[in-house]
Short mmCIF file of C-alpha atoms and ligand atoms in Angstrom, two decimals:
data_model
loop_
_atom_site.label_atom_id
_atom_site.label_comp_id
_atom_site.label_asym_id
_atom_site.label_seq_id
_atom_site.Cartn_x
_atom_site.Cartn_y
_atom_site.Cartn_z
CA UNK A 20 28.47 -4.42 -14.51
CA UNK A 21 25.79 -2.11 -13.14
CA UNK A 22 26.34 -0.05 -9.98
CA UNK A 23 24.68 -1.36 -6.86
CA UNK A 24 23.98 -0.33 -3.28
CA UNK A 25 23.41 -3.35 -1.07
CA UNK A 26 22.67 -3.76 2.63
CA UNK A 27 20.90 -6.55 4.45
CA UNK A 28 20.59 -5.87 8.17
CA UNK A 29 18.94 -9.21 8.99
CA UNK A 30 20.73 -11.53 11.38
CA UNK A 31 20.43 -15.19 10.38
CA UNK A 32 20.66 -17.81 13.10
CA UNK A 33 20.70 -21.18 11.43
CA UNK A 34 20.74 -24.81 12.54
CA UNK A 35 19.40 -27.42 14.91
CA UNK A 36 17.94 -26.11 18.18
CA UNK A 37 18.75 -22.47 17.44
CA UNK A 38 15.34 -21.60 18.89
CA UNK A 39 17.21 -21.36 22.21
CA UNK A 40 18.54 -17.98 20.98
CA UNK A 41 15.03 -16.53 20.91
CA UNK A 42 15.06 -14.88 24.39
CA UNK A 43 18.39 -13.14 23.67
CA UNK A 44 17.18 -11.96 20.29
CA UNK A 45 13.94 -10.59 21.74
CA UNK A 46 15.41 -8.97 24.84
CA UNK A 47 16.41 -5.58 23.35
CA UNK A 48 13.18 -5.27 21.34
CA UNK A 49 10.58 -4.84 24.08
CA UNK A 50 8.17 -6.84 26.20
CA UNK A 51 4.92 -6.55 24.28
CA UNK A 52 4.91 -9.09 21.49
CA UNK A 53 2.43 -9.79 18.71
CA UNK A 54 2.91 -13.44 17.80
CA UNK A 55 1.60 -14.15 14.31
CA UNK A 56 0.92 -17.59 12.85
CA UNK A 57 -1.18 -19.57 10.41
CA UNK A 58 -3.77 -22.30 10.72
CA UNK A 59 -2.18 -24.55 13.28
CA UNK A 60 0.92 -26.24 11.83
CA UNK A 61 3.06 -24.60 14.53
CA UNK A 62 0.89 -26.15 17.23
CA UNK A 63 1.37 -29.63 15.75
CA UNK A 64 5.11 -28.97 15.61
CA UNK A 65 5.22 -28.07 19.30
CA UNK A 66 6.65 -24.70 18.28
CA UNK A 67 3.76 -22.71 19.70
CA UNK A 68 4.33 -24.17 23.17
CA UNK A 69 8.09 -23.78 22.85
CA UNK A 70 7.80 -20.08 22.06
CA UNK A 71 5.42 -19.57 24.99
CA UNK A 72 7.86 -21.37 27.29
CA UNK A 73 10.91 -19.40 26.10
CA UNK A 74 9.08 -16.08 26.34
CA UNK A 75 7.23 -16.83 29.58
CA UNK A 76 7.93 -13.38 31.01
CA UNK A 77 6.72 -11.50 27.94
CA UNK A 78 3.30 -10.03 27.30
CA UNK A 79 2.21 -11.98 24.22
CA UNK A 80 -0.79 -11.18 22.03
CA UNK A 81 -1.71 -13.40 19.10
CA UNK A 82 -2.89 -13.11 15.53
CA UNK A 83 -3.68 -16.56 14.12
CA UNK A 84 -5.27 -18.01 10.96
CA UNK A 85 -3.12 -16.06 8.53
CA UNK A 86 -3.84 -17.77 5.23
CA UNK A 87 -1.53 -18.64 2.32
CA UNK A 88 -1.54 -15.63 -0.03
CA UNK A 89 -2.16 -13.53 3.10
CA UNK A 90 -5.15 -11.25 2.97
CA UNK A 91 -5.26 -7.57 3.71
CA UNK A 92 -8.71 -8.01 5.18
CA UNK A 93 -8.91 -9.43 7.81
CA UNK A 94 -5.29 -10.39 8.64
CA UNK A 95 -3.30 -7.20 8.03
CA UNK A 96 -6.09 -4.99 9.37
CA UNK A 97 -6.57 -7.12 12.50
CA UNK A 98 -2.84 -7.17 13.15
CA UNK A 99 -2.51 -3.41 12.82
CA UNK A 100 -5.47 -2.91 15.16
CA UNK A 101 -3.95 -5.17 17.84
CA UNK A 102 -0.56 -3.45 17.54
CA UNK A 103 -2.13 -0.04 18.02
CA UNK A 104 -4.50 -1.05 20.82
CA UNK A 105 -1.91 -2.99 22.81
CA UNK A 106 1.06 -0.77 21.97
CA UNK A 107 3.03 -3.71 20.65
CA UNK A 108 6.84 -3.42 20.64
CA UNK A 109 7.82 -6.26 18.34
CA UNK A 110 6.19 -8.77 15.97
CA UNK A 111 7.20 -12.41 16.20
CA UNK A 112 6.25 -14.30 13.04
CA UNK A 113 6.11 -18.07 13.45
CA UNK A 114 5.40 -19.93 10.22
CA UNK A 115 5.99 -19.76 6.47
CA UNK A 116 6.31 -16.90 4.04
CA UNK A 117 2.65 -15.93 4.22
CA UNK A 118 2.76 -15.33 7.97
CA UNK A 119 5.97 -13.35 7.63
CA UNK A 120 4.72 -11.28 4.69
CA UNK A 121 1.58 -10.43 6.59
CA UNK A 122 3.70 -9.50 9.62
CA UNK A 123 5.75 -7.11 7.50
CA UNK A 124 2.64 -5.25 6.31
CA UNK A 125 1.38 -5.13 9.90
CA UNK A 126 4.76 -3.80 11.09
CA UNK A 127 4.52 -0.85 8.70
CA UNK A 128 0.78 -0.27 9.20
CA UNK A 129 1.17 -0.21 12.98
CA UNK A 130 3.18 3.01 12.87
CA UNK A 131 0.99 4.75 10.30
CA UNK A 132 -2.15 6.70 11.13
CA UNK A 133 -3.94 6.23 7.82
CA UNK A 134 -5.26 3.23 5.93
CA UNK A 135 -2.45 0.56 5.70
CA UNK A 136 -3.32 0.01 2.02
CA UNK A 137 -1.82 3.48 1.33
CA UNK A 138 1.57 1.97 2.22
CA UNK A 139 1.15 -1.38 0.48
CA UNK A 140 -0.03 0.32 -2.72
CA UNK A 141 2.87 2.81 -2.57
CA UNK A 142 0.59 5.81 -2.25
CA UNK A 143 2.48 6.78 0.91
CA UNK A 144 6.01 5.83 1.95
CA UNK A 145 6.25 4.42 5.49
CA UNK A 146 8.38 6.45 7.88
CA UNK A 147 8.87 3.61 10.37
CA UNK A 148 7.95 0.01 11.08
CA UNK A 149 7.88 -2.19 14.16
CA UNK A 150 10.78 -4.64 14.44
CA UNK A 151 10.10 -8.18 13.22
CA UNK A 152 11.67 -11.44 14.34
CA UNK A 153 10.72 -14.64 12.55
CA UNK A 154 10.93 -18.34 13.18
CA UNK A 155 10.63 -19.89 9.74
CA UNK A 156 8.88 -23.24 9.22
CA UNK A 157 8.84 -23.54 5.43
CA UNK A 158 11.70 -23.10 2.95
CA UNK A 159 10.48 -21.20 -0.09
CA UNK A 160 10.01 -17.47 -0.35
CA UNK A 161 13.21 -15.99 1.07
CA UNK A 162 11.03 -13.49 2.94
CA UNK A 163 13.23 -14.20 5.97
CA UNK A 164 16.13 -12.43 4.26
CA UNK A 165 14.42 -9.75 2.22
CA UNK A 166 12.39 -6.61 2.80
CA UNK A 167 9.28 -7.53 0.83
CA UNK A 168 5.89 -8.95 1.63
CA UNK A 169 3.16 -9.97 -0.78
CA UNK A 170 -0.38 -9.04 0.23
CA UNK A 171 -3.67 -9.93 -1.48
CA UNK A 172 -6.78 -7.83 -1.55
CA UNK A 173 -9.58 -10.09 -2.62
CA UNK A 174 -12.21 -7.57 -3.70
CA UNK A 175 -9.89 -5.91 -6.25
CA UNK A 176 -7.93 -9.04 -7.32
CA UNK A 177 -4.74 -7.29 -6.26
CA UNK A 178 -1.69 -9.14 -5.06
CA UNK A 179 1.02 -6.60 -4.42
CA UNK A 180 4.68 -7.11 -3.58
CA UNK A 181 5.23 -4.47 -0.92
CA UNK A 182 8.94 -3.72 -0.68
CA UNK A 183 10.59 -1.29 1.73
CA UNK A 184 13.99 -1.49 3.41
CA UNK A 185 12.23 -0.86 6.74
CA UNK A 186 10.76 -4.36 6.47
CA UNK A 187 13.88 -6.50 6.77
CA UNK A 188 13.44 -8.82 9.75
CA UNK A 189 15.77 -7.98 12.62
CA UNK A 190 16.53 -11.65 12.95
CA UNK A 191 15.45 -14.89 11.27
CA UNK A 192 15.66 -18.08 13.26
CA UNK A 193 16.13 -20.93 10.81
CA UNK A 194 15.97 -24.48 12.12
CA UNK A 195 15.61 -26.95 9.24
CA UNK A 196 14.05 -29.49 11.63
CA UNK A 197 10.88 -27.34 11.69
CA UNK A 198 10.50 -28.00 7.97
CA UNK A 199 10.40 -31.81 8.33
CA UNK A 200 6.60 -31.71 8.49
CA UNK A 201 6.10 -29.60 5.35
CA UNK A 202 3.88 -31.56 2.94
CA UNK A 203 5.15 -32.89 -0.39
CA UNK A 204 3.00 -30.35 -2.21
CA UNK A 205 4.44 -27.39 -0.28
CA UNK A 206 8.00 -28.77 -0.44
CA UNK A 207 7.77 -28.98 -4.23
CA UNK A 208 6.09 -25.59 -4.51
CA UNK A 209 8.75 -24.06 -2.26
CA UNK A 210 11.48 -25.49 -4.47
CA UNK A 211 9.79 -24.12 -7.61
CA UNK A 212 9.36 -20.70 -6.00
CA UNK A 213 13.01 -20.45 -4.97
CA UNK A 214 14.18 -21.76 -8.35
CA UNK A 215 12.12 -19.12 -10.06
CA UNK A 216 13.57 -16.42 -7.80
CA UNK A 217 16.99 -17.43 -9.07
CA UNK A 218 15.83 -17.64 -12.71
CA UNK A 219 14.34 -14.15 -12.46
CA UNK A 220 17.87 -12.98 -11.61
CA UNK A 221 19.70 -15.21 -14.11
CA UNK A 222 17.68 -14.45 -17.23
CA UNK A 223 18.75 -10.87 -17.76
CA UNK A 224 21.62 -8.83 -19.15
CA UNK A 225 24.96 -7.63 -17.78
CA UNK A 226 25.37 -10.81 -15.79
CA UNK A 227 28.76 -11.75 -14.39
CA UNK A 228 30.62 -15.02 -14.19
CA UNK A 229 30.32 -14.84 -10.40
CA UNK A 230 26.57 -14.20 -10.39
CA UNK A 231 25.92 -16.86 -13.01
CA UNK A 232 27.90 -19.33 -10.91
CA UNK A 233 25.90 -18.46 -7.78
CA UNK A 234 22.65 -18.86 -9.67
CA UNK A 235 23.58 -22.12 -11.36
CA UNK A 236 24.77 -23.59 -8.05
CA UNK A 237 21.60 -22.38 -6.33
CA UNK A 238 19.40 -24.03 -8.95
CA UNK A 239 21.32 -27.30 -8.77
CA UNK A 240 21.22 -27.32 -4.99
CA UNK A 241 17.46 -26.80 -5.00
CA UNK A 242 16.82 -29.53 -7.57
CA UNK A 243 18.99 -32.12 -5.84
CA UNK A 244 17.82 -31.35 -2.33
CA UNK A 245 14.12 -30.99 -3.08
CA UNK A 246 14.15 -34.53 -4.45
CA UNK A 247 15.90 -35.77 -1.33
CA UNK A 248 13.39 -33.96 0.90
CA UNK A 249 10.51 -35.55 -1.00
CA UNK A 250 12.03 -39.02 -0.66
CA UNK A 251 12.88 -38.57 3.01
CA UNK A 252 11.19 -35.57 4.65
CA UNK A 253 13.46 -35.93 7.69
CA UNK A 254 16.76 -35.74 5.79
CA UNK A 255 18.33 -32.96 7.85
CA UNK A 256 21.12 -32.14 5.43
CA UNK A 257 18.77 -31.87 2.46
CA UNK A 258 16.24 -29.76 4.38
CA UNK A 259 19.10 -27.55 5.62
CA UNK A 260 20.61 -27.01 2.19
CA UNK A 261 17.20 -26.29 0.74
CA UNK A 262 16.49 -23.77 3.48
CA UNK A 263 19.80 -22.03 2.87
CA UNK A 264 19.30 -21.82 -0.91
CA UNK A 265 15.76 -20.50 -0.45
CA UNK A 266 16.89 -17.92 2.10
CA UNK A 267 19.36 -16.33 -0.32
CA UNK A 268 16.93 -16.53 -3.25
CA UNK A 269 14.89 -13.36 -2.99
CA UNK A 270 17.43 -11.05 -1.42
CA UNK A 271 19.02 -9.84 -4.64
CA UNK A 272 22.42 -11.18 -3.65
CA UNK A 273 22.44 -13.60 -6.61
CA UNK A 274 22.33 -10.70 -9.04
CA UNK A 275 24.24 -7.72 -7.62
CA UNK A 276 25.50 -5.79 -10.63
CA UNK A 277 23.19 -7.49 -13.14
CA UNK A 278 20.60 -5.40 -14.96
CA UNK A 279 17.06 -5.58 -13.63
CA UNK A 280 15.01 -8.38 -15.19
CA UNK A 281 11.57 -7.11 -14.19
CA UNK A 282 10.75 -10.49 -12.58
CA UNK A 283 8.23 -11.36 -15.32
CA UNK A 284 7.09 -14.76 -14.05
CA UNK A 285 6.33 -13.27 -10.64
CA UNK A 286 4.43 -10.43 -12.26
CA UNK A 287 2.24 -12.92 -14.09
CA UNK A 288 1.88 -15.39 -11.21
CA UNK A 289 0.72 -12.78 -8.75
CA UNK A 290 -2.39 -12.32 -10.87
CA UNK A 291 -3.04 -16.07 -11.00
CA UNK A 292 -2.96 -16.37 -7.23
CA UNK A 293 -4.86 -13.12 -6.76
CA UNK A 294 -7.72 -14.28 -9.01
CA UNK A 295 -7.71 -17.97 -8.09
CA UNK A 296 -5.87 -18.20 -4.74
CA UNK A 297 -3.54 -20.93 -6.06
CA UNK A 298 -0.21 -21.93 -4.49
CA UNK A 299 2.40 -19.40 -5.63
CA UNK A 300 5.19 -21.91 -6.41
CA UNK A 301 2.85 -24.09 -8.49
CA UNK A 302 1.74 -21.11 -10.56
CA UNK A 303 5.37 -20.20 -11.19
CA UNK A 304 6.31 -23.74 -12.21
CA UNK A 305 3.45 -23.80 -14.72
CA UNK A 306 4.33 -20.42 -16.23
CA UNK A 307 8.12 -20.70 -16.33
CA UNK A 308 8.66 -23.14 -19.22
CA UNK A 309 5.95 -21.42 -21.29
CA UNK A 310 7.55 -18.03 -20.64
CA UNK A 311 10.93 -19.49 -21.59
CA UNK A 312 9.57 -20.80 -24.88
CA UNK A 313 7.97 -17.44 -25.57
CA UNK A 314 11.16 -15.43 -25.08
CA UNK A 315 13.62 -17.79 -26.78
CA UNK A 316 15.13 -15.89 -29.72
CA UNK A 317 18.52 -15.03 -31.22
CA UNK A 318 18.81 -12.35 -28.55
CA UNK A 319 18.26 -14.66 -25.59
CA UNK A 320 19.77 -17.82 -27.04
CA UNK A 321 23.14 -17.53 -25.33
CA UNK A 322 21.54 -17.34 -21.88
CA UNK A 323 19.52 -20.48 -22.52
CA UNK A 324 22.56 -22.32 -23.82
CA UNK A 325 24.53 -21.43 -20.69
CA UNK A 326 21.59 -22.47 -18.51
CA UNK A 327 21.20 -25.78 -20.35
CA UNK A 328 24.85 -26.69 -20.26
CA UNK A 329 25.68 -25.56 -16.71
CA UNK A 330 22.47 -26.44 -14.88
CA UNK A 331 21.30 -29.56 -16.72
CA UNK A 332 24.63 -30.77 -18.09
CA UNK A 333 23.43 -30.76 -21.70
CA UNK A 334 26.21 -31.55 -24.19
CA UNK A 335 27.66 -28.22 -25.32
CA UNK A 336 28.51 -29.61 -28.75
CA UNK A 337 24.82 -29.70 -29.74
CA UNK A 338 23.36 -26.90 -31.87
CA UNK A 339 22.54 -23.84 -29.70
CA UNK A 340 18.78 -23.95 -30.38
CA UNK A 341 18.75 -27.67 -29.66
CA UNK A 342 20.42 -27.01 -26.28
CA UNK A 343 18.01 -24.19 -25.48
CA UNK A 344 14.91 -26.21 -26.34
CA UNK A 345 16.19 -29.18 -24.39
CA UNK A 346 16.88 -26.92 -21.39
CA UNK A 347 13.28 -25.71 -21.46
CA UNK A 348 12.02 -29.31 -21.67
CA UNK A 349 14.27 -30.30 -18.75
CA UNK A 350 12.86 -27.43 -16.71
CA UNK A 351 9.32 -28.65 -17.38
CA UNK A 352 10.21 -32.27 -16.62
CA UNK A 353 11.95 -31.38 -13.38
CA UNK A 354 8.87 -29.60 -12.05
CA UNK A 355 6.68 -32.46 -13.22
CA UNK A 356 9.02 -34.99 -11.56
CA UNK A 357 8.56 -33.38 -8.15
CA UNK A 358 4.81 -33.69 -8.46
CA UNK A 359 3.76 -30.21 -9.52
CA UNK A 360 0.58 -30.03 -11.63
CA UNK A 361 1.88 -28.50 -14.85
CA UNK A 362 -1.26 -27.03 -16.44
CA UNK A 363 -3.43 -24.14 -15.29
CA UNK A 364 -6.51 -26.32 -15.68
CA UNK A 365 -4.97 -28.73 -13.11
CA UNK A 366 -5.11 -25.94 -10.52
CA UNK A 367 -8.63 -24.84 -11.36
CA UNK A 368 -7.94 -22.10 -13.92
CA UNK A 369 -9.77 -22.22 -17.25
CA UNK A 370 -9.74 -19.80 -20.19
CA UNK A 371 -12.67 -17.70 -18.95
CA UNK A 372 -10.62 -14.98 -17.22
CA UNK A 373 -7.31 -15.16 -19.08
CA UNK A 374 -7.89 -11.94 -21.04
CA UNK A 375 -8.96 -10.10 -17.92
CA UNK A 376 -5.86 -11.33 -16.07
CA UNK A 377 -3.55 -10.46 -18.98
CA UNK A 378 -4.96 -6.93 -18.94
CA UNK A 379 -4.58 -6.66 -15.16
CA UNK A 380 -0.94 -7.84 -15.41
CA UNK A 381 -0.13 -5.50 -18.29
CA UNK A 382 -1.56 -2.51 -16.42
CA UNK A 383 -0.10 -3.29 -13.00
CA UNK A 384 3.18 -5.17 -13.37
CA UNK A 385 5.27 -3.03 -15.72
CA UNK A 386 6.43 -6.01 -17.79
CA UNK A 387 6.99 -3.88 -20.88
CA UNK A 388 10.36 -3.08 -19.26
CA UNK A 389 11.24 -6.70 -18.43
CA UNK A 390 14.39 -8.42 -19.75
CA UNK A 391 12.28 -9.41 -22.74
CA UNK A 392 9.43 -6.88 -22.78
CA UNK A 393 5.98 -8.45 -22.52
CA UNK A 394 2.94 -6.74 -23.99
CA UNK A 395 -0.63 -7.62 -23.00
CA UNK A 396 -0.79 -9.91 -26.04
CA UNK A 397 2.48 -11.64 -25.05
CA UNK A 398 1.12 -12.21 -21.55
CA UNK A 399 -2.12 -13.60 -22.92
CA UNK A 400 -0.20 -15.94 -25.23
CA UNK A 401 1.87 -17.24 -22.30
CA UNK A 402 -1.26 -17.77 -20.18
CA UNK A 403 -2.99 -19.60 -23.04
CA UNK A 404 0.06 -21.80 -23.61
CA UNK A 405 -0.05 -22.66 -19.87
CA UNK A 406 -3.63 -23.96 -19.94
O1 NZQ B 523 -1.14 -22.02 8.00
P1 NZQ B 523 -0.24 -23.07 8.53
O2 NZQ B 523 -0.89 -23.98 9.48
O3 NZQ B 523 1.06 -22.51 9.07
O4 NZQ B 523 0.14 -24.04 7.29
C1 NZQ B 523 0.99 -23.62 6.23
C2 NZQ B 523 0.22 -23.37 4.94
O5 NZQ B 523 -0.94 -24.14 4.87
C3 NZQ B 523 1.83 -24.80 5.86
N1 NZQ B 523 3.06 -24.92 6.65
C4 NZQ B 523 3.99 -23.98 6.93
N2 NZQ B 523 5.00 -24.52 7.64
C5 NZQ B 523 4.68 -25.82 7.84
C6 NZQ B 523 3.47 -26.07 7.21
N3 NZQ B 523 2.86 -27.30 7.25
C7 NZQ B 523 3.50 -28.28 7.91
N4 NZQ B 523 4.69 -28.10 8.52
C8 NZQ B 523 5.31 -26.90 8.51
N5 NZQ B 523 6.51 -26.76 9.09
O6 NZQ B 523 2.18 -24.59 4.50
C9 NZQ B 523 1.13 -23.88 3.86
C10 NZQ B 523 1.72 -22.78 2.99
O7 NZQ B 523 2.33 -21.81 3.79
P2 NZQ B 523 2.77 -20.39 3.17
O8 NZQ B 523 3.36 -19.59 4.26
O9 NZQ B 523 1.65 -19.82 2.39
O10 NZQ B 523 3.91 -20.83 2.11
P3 NZQ B 523 5.12 -20.03 1.56
O11 NZQ B 523 6.19 -19.93 2.57
O12 NZQ B 523 5.46 -20.67 0.28
O13 NZQ B 523 4.57 -18.55 1.28
C11 NZQ B 523 3.85 -18.23 0.13
C12 NZQ B 523 3.54 -16.74 0.10
O14 NZQ B 523 4.75 -15.96 -0.01
C13 NZQ B 523 4.64 -15.03 -1.10
C14 NZQ B 523 3.75 -15.77 -2.05
O15 NZQ B 523 3.20 -14.92 -3.02
C15 NZQ B 523 2.71 -16.38 -1.12
O16 NZQ B 523 1.74 -15.41 -0.78
N6 NZQ B 523 5.97 -14.65 -1.56
C16 NZQ B 523 6.71 -13.85 -0.77
C17 NZQ B 523 7.95 -13.39 -1.14
C18 NZQ B 523 8.75 -12.49 -0.30
N7 NZQ B 523 8.27 -11.99 0.79
O17 NZQ B 523 9.88 -12.19 -0.61
C19 NZQ B 523 8.53 -13.75 -2.42
C20 NZQ B 523 7.83 -14.84 -3.13
O18 NZQ B 523 8.03 -14.63 -4.50
C21 NZQ B 523 6.38 -14.97 -2.88
O19 NZQ B 523 5.66 -14.14 -3.78
ZN1 ZN B 524 8.18 -16.25 -5.46
#
């Protein structure tokens, strides 16, 4: 087992009506609030009005219209400007992972005198960040329990995972009821995203029985509950279990002591959504089975066998390669069964920029040190197989 150093300072408040805790959570953090949100789903939910009512005696400024795959320009830049001009004390993110990720970049940029991109691109290490509280409305990214945010810069086709321990939310308010209105498309994409977070931690070396068990249970929980959520969007128990599994997914807790995997599918997907602005979870679902096929070898076989037997219940008496190939097929069919388009061309990506994207990924994502190292040619092969 590898050494590890783990600390998550984020308080999780989970369950029905936990929004009532908001005033107590906000009280020690200051009176000037930047409330961040997306394109209006929180207004339809009644959450916008609820927050205003609960924080009636606060000075609230707003940054709205934060888009999926949140953009540096205008969202991060506008948020930083408001924080500086209004001397904001705390950021309240109300929405999904994109709103929260954007809020994290704003929180760091607000305390930095230079160009916020210096921080996001790791040119400069942030010395401080504003505190962040979030009310999550979509189960997917795990941003509510991690210290990363993913920011896109359109003009350079960059989509960077900006990670810094200063960016853990102070508190995440998690009421599964707020996810009842999430569309089928986003529910399925959220499931695929969280499943891939777990797979990125499972397919590596030095794993332990404990970590493998966590991961396998997490994957099974997501598969069972996503289907239930799709059948009945107001199934509280299914939405709650999905939210819990997603929340743990990106925090690293599923893999403490494992060797680093390099998160190869995320490295590749970030380019797809940077170049084509596609939904992150859909891109991952398309890439995952093709990546699995590409890395299946004598070296990785045992992992795939364990995955196939413990996650999909494949008969362990079959030949190992038969189990592994069946496990990859099952992975594909599960994503397909929850309605995810399973080819790049289905999400508007053709072959014209594959080489350019493969080069961008090879230069920027460090996948030559992944669990199974990926060269530019490997990446291109996986992208082509995903068409
Ligand atoms: O803009 P609004 O109106 O809020 O609508 C959103 C958006 O259109 C909608 N939505 C959210 N909650 C809803 C709802 N619609 C109805 N009812 C609700 N309760 O859903 C759409 C997608 O929202 P978004 O926040 O983009 O989805 P998600 O939470 O999946 O976030 C995706 C982003 O997170 C990044 C991805 O790259 C992508 O940019 N990631 C962040 C990670 C992290 N911080 O740790 C890890 C992930 O790997 C991922 O990369
Ligand atoms: Zn992800």
